[in-house]
Amino acid sequence: MENTSFSHTAVLPAEDFKFLVFRYHFFKTGNDDGKWFTEKHIPDGFASITFNFNLAIGAVINDVEKFLPEVYLTLPHLGFVKVFTKPNADVMIVSAKASVVSKIFDLNLSNAPNGIYYFEDNVWKKKFGELKPITSHDERIRIFEKFILNTLHEVKYQEDEIDCAYDGIFKNDGLLSVKNLAEISFTTERTLRRNFKNRVGVSPKTMIRIVRFNKLWHKVQNDLPIDYQDLCFYGDFYDQSHFIHEVERITGENPSDFFGKNLDLVKLMSGF
């Protein structure tokens, strides 16, 4: 998506990096008209390594507008976050599998307030400094992927039961129980709940809810006009009130208000 003030480019990863990366996003905002953009970010279940090169990205946290740091990680989070960009923003976002990010970099994501993890290791500041002067998307991707390979010491990443559970939620569109998830991951529900939260930042049940909503959102885009009764059935909700509550919990709006409005900027801010 591109207009005179806001440009966005999405790039798919090379095959060798799909174990980690879902998609690369590059955002820029113009400086001529001084325009700010504010919209909801709807979680999609991925973690986003965000390089905020001109410190132009912020979020409303506990009703207070705060600019975010040079580099940070956003996590799956049950509920929207209002984000804003000021003019002259230059942002690279690596939309990645949360369970893999945490394992590669040895992160415990169980206590990340408001779904944001602040990197403390200086290696991230160094990588930020290396990427900032680069203007080519391809070159920024090349530098990042080399960083991943060096971190892994050129050894192929080995998936474990948490990765299996995380991927299983996406593969099943969020339409399975925690019990089913433990079975396909060859672990117990208790162990899964404990380790999943540490690696992903939310419980398996919460992750299931996030992914299920996003699958409904994609279905809405492909099936117009909207049949809410069909969506309720497709999402395996108990009844329509359960469906409405779930949409309101994640978007802050009822289904007809959210799905019935122009969502172009929401999609952009959400990496949809």
Coordinates of C-alpha atoms in Angstrom, one line a residue, residues 126-261:
K126 CA 24.5 -2.8 17.4
K127 CA 22.3 -4.5 14.8
F128 CA 20.0 -1.4 14.8
G129 CA 23.1 0.8 14.1
E130 CA 24.2 -1.4 11.3
L131 CA 20.7 -1.4 9.6
K132 CA 19.8 2.2 10.0
P133 CA 21.9 3.8 7.3
I134 CA 20.9 1.1 4.7
T135 CA 18.1 2.2 2.3
S136 CA 17.7 -1.1 0.4
H137 CA 15.0 -3.5 1.6
D138 CA 16.9 -6.4 0.2
E139 CA 20.2 -5.4 1.9
R140 CA 18.4 -4.9 5.2
I141 CA 17.0 -8.4 4.9
R142 CA 20.4 -9.8 3.9
I143 CA 22.0 -8.3 7.0
F144 CA 19.2 -9.6 9.3
E145 CA 19.4 -13.1 7.9
K146 CA 23.2 -13.2 8.3
F147 CA 22.6 -12.2 11.9
I148 CA 20.3 -15.1 12.4
L149 CA 22.7 -17.5 10.8
N150 CA 25.5 -16.2 13.1
T151 CA 23.3 -16.6 16.1
L152 CA 22.6 -20.2 15.2
H153 CA 26.3 -20.8 14.5
E154 CA 25.3 -22.0 11.0
V155 CA 23.4 -25.0 12.5
K156 CA 20.0 -25.9 11.2
Y157 CA 17.2 -24.9 13.7
Q158 CA 15.6 -27.9 15.4
E159 CA 11.9 -27.6 16.2
D160 CA 10.6 -28.9 19.6
E161 CA 7.2 -29.6 21.1
I162 CA 6.4 -25.9 21.7
D163 CA 7.1 -25.0 18.0
C164 CA 4.9 -28.0 17.1
A165 CA 2.1 -26.6 19.2
Y166 CA 2.5 -23.1 18.0
D167 CA 2.5 -24.2 14.3
G168 CA -0.4 -26.5 15.0
I169 CA -2.7 -23.6 16.1
F170 CA -2.1 -21.9 12.8
K171 CA -2.5 -25.1 10.7
N172 CA -5.9 -25.7 12.4
D173 CA -7.1 -22.1 12.2
G174 CA -7.3 -21.9 15.9
L175 CA -10.1 -24.5 15.9
L176 CA -8.8 -27.0 18.4
S177 CA -8.6 -27.4 22.2
V178 CA -5.6 -27.3 24.4
K179 CA -6.1 -31.0 25.0
N180 CA -5.9 -31.6 21.2
L181 CA -2.8 -29.4 21.0
A182 CA -1.0 -31.3 23.7
E183 CA -1.8 -34.6 21.9
I184 CA -0.3 -33.4 18.6
S185 CA 2.7 -32.0 20.4
F186 CA 3.3 -35.2 22.3
T187 CA 3.3 -33.5 25.7
T188 CA 1.0 -33.1 28.7
E189 CA -1.5 -30.2 29.0
R190 CA 0.2 -29.0 32.2
T191 CA 3.7 -29.0 30.6
L192 CA 2.4 -27.3 27.5
R193 CA 0.7 -24.5 29.4
R194 CA 3.8 -23.7 31.4
N195 CA 6.4 -23.8 28.6
F196 CA 4.1 -22.3 26.0
K197 CA 3.6 -19.1 28.0
N198 CA 7.4 -18.7 28.5
R199 CA 8.1 -19.1 24.8
V200 CA 5.2 -17.3 23.2
G201 CA 4.1 -14.8 25.9
V202 CA 0.5 -16.0 26.1
S203 CA -1.2 -19.2 27.1
P204 CA -2.2 -21.8 24.4
K205 CA -5.8 -20.9 24.9
T206 CA -5.2 -17.2 24.3
M207 CA -3.2 -18.0 21.2
I208 CA -6.0 -20.2 19.9
R209 CA -8.4 -17.3 20.3
I210 CA -6.1 -14.8 18.5
V211 CA -5.6 -17.1 15.5
R212 CA -9.2 -18.0 15.3
F213 CA -10.2 -14.4 15.1
N214 CA -7.7 -13.7 12.3
K215 CA -9.0 -16.6 10.3
L216 CA -12.5 -15.1 10.6
W217 CA -11.2 -11.8 9.5
H218 CA -9.6 -13.3 6.4
K219 CA -12.8 -15.2 5.7
V220 CA -14.8 -11.9 5.9
Q221 CA -12.5 -10.4 3.3
N222 CA -13.2 -13.2 0.9
D223 CA -16.9 -13.8 1.5
L224 CA -19.0 -10.7 0.9
P225 CA -21.7 -9.9 1.9
I226 CA -21.0 -10.9 5.5
D227 CA -23.1 -13.7 7.0
Y228 CA -22.6 -13.5 10.8
Q229 CA -24.4 -16.7 11.5
D230 CA -22.0 -18.4 9.1
L231 CA -19.0 -16.8 10.8
C232 CA -20.4 -18.0 14.2
F233 CA -20.6 -21.6 12.8
Y234 CA -17.2 -21.3 11.1
G235 CA -15.5 -20.2 14.3
D236 CA -17.1 -22.9 16.3
F237 CA -18.5 -20.5 18.8
Y238 CA -21.1 -21.6 21.4
D239 CA -23.6 -19.0 20.1
Q240 CA -23.8 -15.6 18.6
S241 CA -23.3 -13.8 22.0
H242 CA -20.0 -15.7 22.4
F243 CA -19.0 -14.6 18.9
I244 CA -19.8 -11.0 19.5
H245 CA -18.0 -11.0 22.9
E246 CA -14.9 -12.4 21.2
V247 CA -14.8 -9.8 18.5
E248 CA -15.3 -7.0 21.0
R249 CA -12.6 -8.4 23.3
I250 CA -10.0 -8.3 20.4
T251 CA -11.1 -5.3 18.4
G252 CA -12.9 -3.1 20.9
E253 CA -15.9 -3.0 18.6
N254 CA -18.9 -5.2 17.8
P255 CA -18.7 -7.3 14.6
S256 CA -20.9 -5.1 12.4
D257 CA -19.0 -1.9 13.4
F258 CA -15.6 -3.4 12.9
F259 CA -16.1 -5.5 9.8
G260 CA -18.4 -2.9 8.2
K261 CA -15.9 0.0 8.1

